[in-house]
Structures are given as C-alpha cells and as structure tokens.
C-alpha positions as a Markdown table, in Angstrom:
| # | Residue | x | y | z |
|---|---|---|---|---|
| 1 | Unk | 2.5 | -0.5 | -21.0 |
| 2 | Unk | 1.7 | 0.2 | -17.4 |
| 3 | Unk | -1.9 | 0.3 | -16.3 |
| 4 | Unk | -1.6 | 1.4 | -12.7 |
| 5 | Unk | -4.2 | 1.8 | -10.0 |
| 6 | Unk | -3.7 | 3.5 | -6.7 |
| 7 | Unk | -1.7 | 1.7 | -4.0 |
| 8 | Unk | -4.0 | 0.2 | -1.3 |
| 9 | Unk | -2.1 | 0.4 | 2.0 |
| 10 | Unk | -4.7 | -1.6 | 3.9 |
| 11 | Unk | -4.4 | -5.1 | 2.5 |
| 12 | Unk | -3.0 | -7.8 | 4.8 |
| 13 | Unk | -2.4 | -11.5 | 4.8 |
| 14 | Unk | -5.1 | -13.7 | 6.2 |
| 15 | Unk | -3.7 | -17.2 | 5.5 |
| 16 | Unk | -0.6 | -19.0 | 6.7 |
| 17 | Unk | 0.8 | -19.5 | 3.2 |
| 18 | Unk | 0.8 | -15.7 | 2.4 |
| 19 | Unk | 2.2 | -15.0 | 5.9 |
| 20 | Unk | 5.0 | -17.5 | 5.1 |
| 21 | Unk | 5.7 | -15.7 | 1.8 |
| 22 | Unk | 5.9 | -12.4 | 3.6 |
| 23 | Unk | 8.1 | -13.8 | 6.3 |
| 24 | Unk | 10.5 | -15.2 | 3.7 |
| 25 | Unk | 10.8 | -11.8 | 2.1 |
| 26 | Unk | 11.4 | -10.1 | 5.4 |
| 27 | Unk | 14.1 | -12.5 | 6.3 |
| 28 | Unk | 15.9 | -11.8 | 3.0 |
| 29 | Unk | 15.5 | -8.1 | 3.6 |
| 30 | Unk | 17.1 | -8.5 | 7.1 |
| 31 | Unk | 19.9 | -10.4 | 5.5 |
| 32 | Unk | 20.4 | -7.6 | 2.9 |
| 33 | Unk | 20.6 | -5.1 | 5.7 |
| 34 | Unk | 23.2 | -7.2 | 7.6 |
| 35 | Unk | 25.3 | -7.8 | 4.6 |
| 36 | Unk | 25.4 | -4.2 | 3.4 |
| 37 | Unk | 25.5 | -2.9 | 7.0 |
| 38 | Unk | 22.7 | -0.4 | 6.3 |
| 39 | Unk | 21.7 | -0.3 | 10.0 |
| 40 | Unk | 23.9 | 0.4 | 12.9 |
| 41 | Unk | 21.5 | -1.0 | 15.5 |
| 42 | Unk | 18.4 | -3.1 | 15.6 |
| 43 | Unk | 15.0 | -1.4 | 15.1 |
| 44 | Unk | 13.1 | -0.4 | 18.2 |
| 45 | Unk | 9.9 | -2.5 | 18.9 |
| 46 | Unk | 7.6 | 0.1 | 17.4 |
| 47 | Unk | 9.8 | 0.6 | 14.4 |
| 48 | Unk | 9.9 | -3.2 | 13.8 |
| 49 | Unk | 6.1 | -3.3 | 13.8 |
| 50 | Unk | 6.1 | -0.5 | 11.2 |
| 51 | Unk | 8.7 | -2.3 | 9.1 |
| 52 | Unk | 6.8 | -5.5 | 9.1 |
| 53 | Unk | 3.4 | -3.9 | 8.4 |
| 54 | Unk | 4.8 | -1.8 | 5.5 |
| 55 | Unk | 6.4 | -4.8 | 3.8 |
| 56 | Unk | 3.2 | -6.8 | 4.3 |
| 57 | Unk | 1.1 | -4.0 | 2.7 |
| 58 | Unk | 3.4 | -3.6 | -0.3 |
| 59 | Unk | 3.6 | -7.4 | -1.0 |
| 60 | Unk | -0.1 | -7.9 | -0.5 |
| 61 | Unk | -1.2 | -5.2 | -2.9 |
| 62 | Unk | 1.3 | -6.3 | -5.5 |
| 63 | Unk | -0.1 | -9.8 | -5.2 |
| 64 | Unk | -3.6 | -8.4 | -5.5 |
| 65 | Unk | -2.9 | -6.3 | -8.6 |
| 66 | Unk | -1.6 | -9.4 | -10.4 |
| 67 | Unk | -4.5 | -11.6 | -9.3 |
| 68 | Unk | -7.4 | -9.3 | -9.8 |
| 69 | Unk | -9.6 | -9.7 | -12.9 |
| 70 | Unk | -8.8 | -6.2 | -14.2 |
| 71 | Unk | -6.5 | -4.6 | -16.7 |
| 72 | Unk | -4.3 | -3.2 | -14.0 |
| 73 | Unk | -0.7 | -4.5 | -13.7 |
| 74 | Unk | 0.9 | -2.0 | -11.4 |
| 75 | Unk | 0.4 | 0.4 | -8.6 |
| 76 | Unk | 1.0 | 4.2 | -8.4 |
| 77 | Unk | 1.7 | 6.2 | -5.2 |
| 78 | Unk | 3.4 | 9.3 | -4.0 |
| 79 | Unk | 6.7 | 9.2 | -2.3 |
| 80 | Unk | 6.8 | 12.9 | -1.5 |
| 81 | Unk | 7.7 | 14.0 | 2.0 |
| 82 | Unk | 4.6 | 16.1 | 2.1 |
| 83 | Unk | 2.5 | 12.9 | 1.9 |
| 84 | Unk | 4.6 | 10.5 | 3.8 |
| 85 | Unk | 5.5 | 12.7 | 6.8 |
| 86 | Unk | 2.0 | 14.1 | 7.2 |
| 87 | Unk | -0.2 | 12.7 | 10.0 |
| 88 | Unk | -3.7 | 11.5 | 9.0 |
| 89 | Unk | -6.0 | 8.8 | 10.4 |
| 90 | Unk | -6.8 | 7.8 | 6.8 |
| 91 | Unk | -3.4 | 7.0 | 5.2 |
| 92 | Unk | -2.3 | 3.8 | 7.0 |
| 93 | Unk | 1.0 | 2.7 | 8.5 |
| 94 | Unk | 2.6 | 1.8 | 5.1 |
| 95 | Unk | 2.4 | 5.3 | 3.9 |
| 96 | Unk | 5.1 | 6.5 | 6.3 |
| 97 | Unk | 8.5 | 8.1 | 6.1 |
| 98 | Unk | 10.4 | 4.7 | 5.9 |
| 99 | Unk | 8.5 | 3.6 | 2.7 |
| 100 | Unk | 11.1 | 5.0 | 0.1 |
| 101 | Unk | 14.0 | 3.2 | 1.8 |
| 102 | Unk | 12.1 | -0.1 | 2.1 |
| 103 | Unk | 11.2 | 0.1 | -1.6 |
| 104 | Unk | 14.8 | 0.8 | -2.5 |
| 105 | Unk | 15.8 | -2.3 | -0.6 |
| 106 | Unk | 13.1 | -4.5 | -2.1 |
| 107 | Unk | 14.0 | -3.4 | -5.6 |
| 108 | Unk | 17.8 | -3.9 | -5.2 |
| 109 | Unk | 19.3 | -6.2 | -7.9 |
| 110 | Unk | 19.9 | -8.9 | -5.2 |
| 111 | Unk | 16.3 | -8.7 | -4.0 |
| 112 | Unk | 14.2 | -8.1 | -7.1 |
| 113 | Unk | 10.9 | -8.3 | -5.3 |
| 114 | Unk | 9.7 | -4.9 | -6.7 |
| 115 | Unk | 10.2 | -3.1 | -9.9 |
| 116 | Unk | 10.1 | 0.7 | -9.6 |
| 117 | Unk | 9.6 | 3.5 | -12.1 |
| 118 | Unk | 10.3 | 6.7 | -10.2 |
| 119 | Unk | 7.8 | 9.5 | -10.4 |
| 120 | Unk | 8.7 | 13.1 | -11.2 |
| 121 | Unk | 7.3 | 16.7 | -11.0 |
| 122 | Unk | 7.5 | 19.2 | -13.8 |
| 123 | Unk | 7.9 | 22.9 | -13.3 |
| 124 | Unk | 8.1 | 25.9 | -15.6 |
| 125 | Unk | 9.2 | 29.5 | -15.4 |
| 126 | Unk | 6.1 | 31.7 | -15.3 |
| 127 | Unk | 7.5 | 35.2 | -15.3 |
| 128 | Unk | 10.6 | 37.4 | -15.8 |
| 129 | Unk | 11.5 | 37.1 | -12.1 |
| 130 | Unk | 12.1 | 33.4 | -12.8 |
| 131 | Unk | 9.3 | 32.3 | -10.5 |
| 132 | Unk | 8.3 | 28.7 | -11.2 |
| 133 | Unk | 4.9 | 26.9 | -11.1 |
| 134 | Unk | 4.1 | 23.2 | -10.9 |
| 135 | Unk | 2.6 | 22.1 | -14.3 |
| 136 | Unk | 2.3 | 18.3 | -13.9 |
| 137 | Unk | 4.0 | 15.1 | -13.1 |
| 138 | Unk | 3.7 | 11.4 | -12.5 |
| 139 | Unk | 3.6 | 9.3 | -9.4 |
| 140 | Unk | 6.0 | 6.5 | -8.7 |
| 141 | Unk | 4.9 | 3.1 | -10.3 |
| 142 | Unk | 5.4 | -0.2 | -8.5 |
| 143 | Unk | 5.3 | -3.6 | -10.3 |
| 144 | Unk | 5.9 | -7.1 | -8.9 |
| 145 | Unk | 9.5 | -8.2 | -9.5 |
| 146 | Unk | 10.6 | -11.7 | -10.8 |
| 147 | Unk | 11.3 | -13.0 | -7.3 |
| 148 | Unk | 7.8 | -12.0 | -6.0 |
| 149 | Unk | 6.1 | -13.5 | -9.1 |
| 150 | Unk | 7.9 | -16.8 | -8.6 |
| 151 | Unk | 6.8 | -16.9 | -5.0 |
| 152 | Unk | 3.2 | -16.1 | -5.8 |
| 153 | Unk | 3.3 | -19.2 | -8.1 |
| 154 | Unk | 5.3 | -21.4 | -5.6 |
| 155 | Unk | 3.0 | -20.6 | -2.6 |
| 156 | Unk | -0.1 | -20.8 | -4.7 |
| 157 | Unk | -1.3 | -17.4 | -3.7 |
| 158 | Unk | -4.9 | -16.4 | -4.6 |
| 159 | Unk | -7.2 | -13.4 | -3.8 |
| 160 | Unk | -8.7 | -15.6 | -1.0 |
| 161 | Unk | -5.3 | -15.2 | 0.9 |
| 162 | Unk | -5.8 | -11.4 | 1.2 |
| 163 | Unk | -7.7 | -9.5 | 3.8 |
| 164 | Unk | -8.2 | -6.0 | 5.1 |
| 165 | Unk | -6.1 | -4.7 | 8.0 |
| 166 | Unk | -7.9 | -3.5 | 11.1 |
| 167 | Unk | -6.1 | -0.2 | 11.0 |
| 168 | Unk | -8.2 | 1.0 | 8.1 |
| 169 | Unk | -10.4 | 3.9 | 9.3 |
| 170 | Unk | -14.1 | 3.2 | 8.9 |
| 171 | Unk | -15.6 | 6.5 | 10.1 |
| 172 | Unk | -14.8 | 9.0 | 7.4 |
| 173 | Unk | -15.5 | 12.7 | 7.5 |
| 174 | Unk | -15.4 | 14.6 | 4.2 |
| 175 | Unk | -15.3 | 18.4 | 3.6 |
| 176 | Unk | -18.1 | 20.1 | 1.5 |
| 177 | Unk | -17.6 | 19.9 | -2.2 |
| 178 | Unk | -16.2 | 23.1 | -3.8 |
| 179 | Unk | -18.5 | 22.5 | -6.8 |
| 180 | Unk | -20.7 | 19.8 | -8.2 |
| 181 | Unk | -18.0 | 17.9 | -10.0 |
| 182 | Unk | -15.3 | 18.2 | -7.4 |
| 183 | Unk | -14.3 | 15.4 | -4.9 |
| 184 | Unk | -15.0 | 16.0 | -1.3 |
| 185 | Unk | -11.7 | 15.6 | 0.5 |
| 186 | Unk | -11.1 | 13.7 | 3.8 |
| 187 | Unk | -11.0 | 15.7 | 7.0 |
| 188 | Unk | -9.4 | 14.7 | 10.2 |
| 189 | Unk | -11.3 | 15.0 | 13.4 |
| 190 | Unk | -11.0 | 14.4 | 17.2 |
| 191 | Unk | -12.4 | 11.2 | 18.5 |
| 192 | Unk | -15.2 | 11.3 | 21.1 |
| 193 | Unk | -17.7 | 8.8 | 22.5 |
| 194 | Unk | -19.9 | 9.1 | 19.4 |
| 195 | Unk | -17.1 | 8.4 | 16.8 |
| 196 | Unk | -15.8 | 5.5 | 18.9 |
| 197 | Unk | -19.3 | 4.0 | 19.2 |
| 198 | Unk | -19.8 | 4.4 | 15.4 |
| 199 | Unk | -16.4 | 2.8 | 14.7 |
| 200 | Unk | -17.2 | -0.2 | 16.9 |
| 201 | Unk | -20.6 | -0.6 | 15.2 |
| 202 | Unk | -19.0 | -0.4 | 11.7 |
| 203 | Unk | -16.4 | -3.0 | 12.6 |
| 204 | Unk | -19.0 | -5.3 | 14.0 |
| 205 | Unk | -21.0 | -5.0 | 10.7 |
| 206 | Unk | -18.0 | -5.5 | 8.6 |
| 207 | Unk | -17.0 | -8.6 | 10.6 |
| 208 | Unk | -20.5 | -10.0 | 10.2 |
| 209 | Unk | -20.4 | -9.4 | 6.4 |
| 210 | Unk | -17.0 | -11.0 | 6.2 |
| 211 | Unk | -18.2 | -14.1 | 7.9 |
| 212 | Unk | -21.6 | -14.3 | 6.1 |
| 213 | Unk | -22.2 | -16.8 | 3.3 |
| 214 | Unk | -23.0 | -14.4 | 0.5 |
| 215 | Unk | -23.0 | -15.5 | -3.1 |
| 216 | Unk | -23.6 | -13.9 | -6.4 |
| 217 | Unk | -25.3 | -15.4 | -9.5 |
| 218 | Unk | -22.7 | -13.7 | -11.7 |
| 219 | Unk | -19.3 | -14.2 | -10.0 |
| 220 | Unk | -16.3 | -12.4 | -11.3 |
| 221 | Unk | -13.7 | -14.9 | -12.3 |
| 222 | Unk | -10.2 | -14.2 | -10.9 |
| 223 | Unk | -7.6 | -13.7 | -13.5 |
| 224 | Unk | -5.3 | -16.8 | -13.8 |
| 225 | Unk | -1.7 | -16.2 | -12.7 |
| 226 | Unk | 0.7 | -16.5 | -15.6 |
| 227 | Unk | 4.3 | -16.3 | -14.4 |
| 228 | Unk | 6.7 | -14.2 | -16.5 |
C-alpha cells in the first residue's frame, strides 16, 4: 500500500557519490534518447540546466523518501498543465512543463528508475444540461524503481548526501486566511530592496545553521535501507 508524501522539488546532491549516481542516470537517459531518437537536436544550454536539475530533484527526493525514518514510501505530485505551466517563485525548476516527459523516460522498461501510478480526476454530470463538476481525484504517485534502489545500495547513499537547493524561496508571502481552519495560500510579489535584503539575511542564517555543530539528545535514527 502506498503511503505517499508531497514531492519536494528543492532537494539536491551535496556529496560526490550522490552526484555520481545522478550523472550515471542522466547518461543512461541521454543514451535512451539517442537510441529512440526522441530528440531532433541537442538541448539549448538553459534547457539542459533544467533537464539536469529536474532529474536531480526527482532522484534526490526518491532517495529521501526511502531513507527517511517515516512510514512514507512514495511521493505524490500533480502533473496538470495548470500547475506545471504556471509561473511562481515558490514551485522550483523541477515542477516545469518537461517533467511528465522526463518521468515517462525514467519509468520506461529499459530504464526502470521510477515507478509511476498515474493520477486521475473524476467528474460527474450535475444537471439536465449535462454540465459537469469536479468531484475528486488522485495525484500521480512516484516510487523508486529497481534500478534506483540498486544504485542507492551500491553507492551507499544516506540522508547525509542530500541538501537543499539554493533556488528554494526563503521569503514567503501568504494571503489572509479565509477562515480559522483554512490554509493561507502563497502569494507572488515583486522584488525590491527590502525583499532582496531579507532574502540575503535568511540565506546567511540558513548557511550558519547548516555549518553549526548542533546536536540533539534524542536523535531520530534513519531507517535502514533494505533493497527489494
């Protein structure tokens, strides 16, 4: 049974061994594209950066969900155009329009790095004019595939190999709550000298905390990796 948590698009590799794992996967993906001739020309420089960052985010969060000491074993995310083609400072490079095609490639039988259960939306007719309304659905589920699991074991990946990408927005503006139990939604904003100064301060604080020697008397033990 899947116990999915939300996909985190802001994880990245911070050690050489995880970077090596990611590079190996990216090389195989390039080979897949060449063999199946899925591309007519090489990616532009900016598109290549997006490709590499998206693959990195997917692999890192799949590693994380396997290694975390929680009951989660998979990730959920939306692949709707409304989400992936929207512009927001909060969503990260990985949640872009190329994500569905990259997941399709990573889950191909020859690749087997990702297992996918596609999401769906359910609608029902609400009146005699055959108007329909959305009544529910389920987001797409991602799970690590056999080839990723074997590489996590072979490279000896742990949670210490994972970091947070610098692209994650640290200055967050939320709208007012509609009522006491509602969730305040993110709001976009225009940058100015104040937001830029706040962002620099927050990143300095986060960098200091990351480098600080902080310990806890009740550490959470990481879940041991058990290959399938």
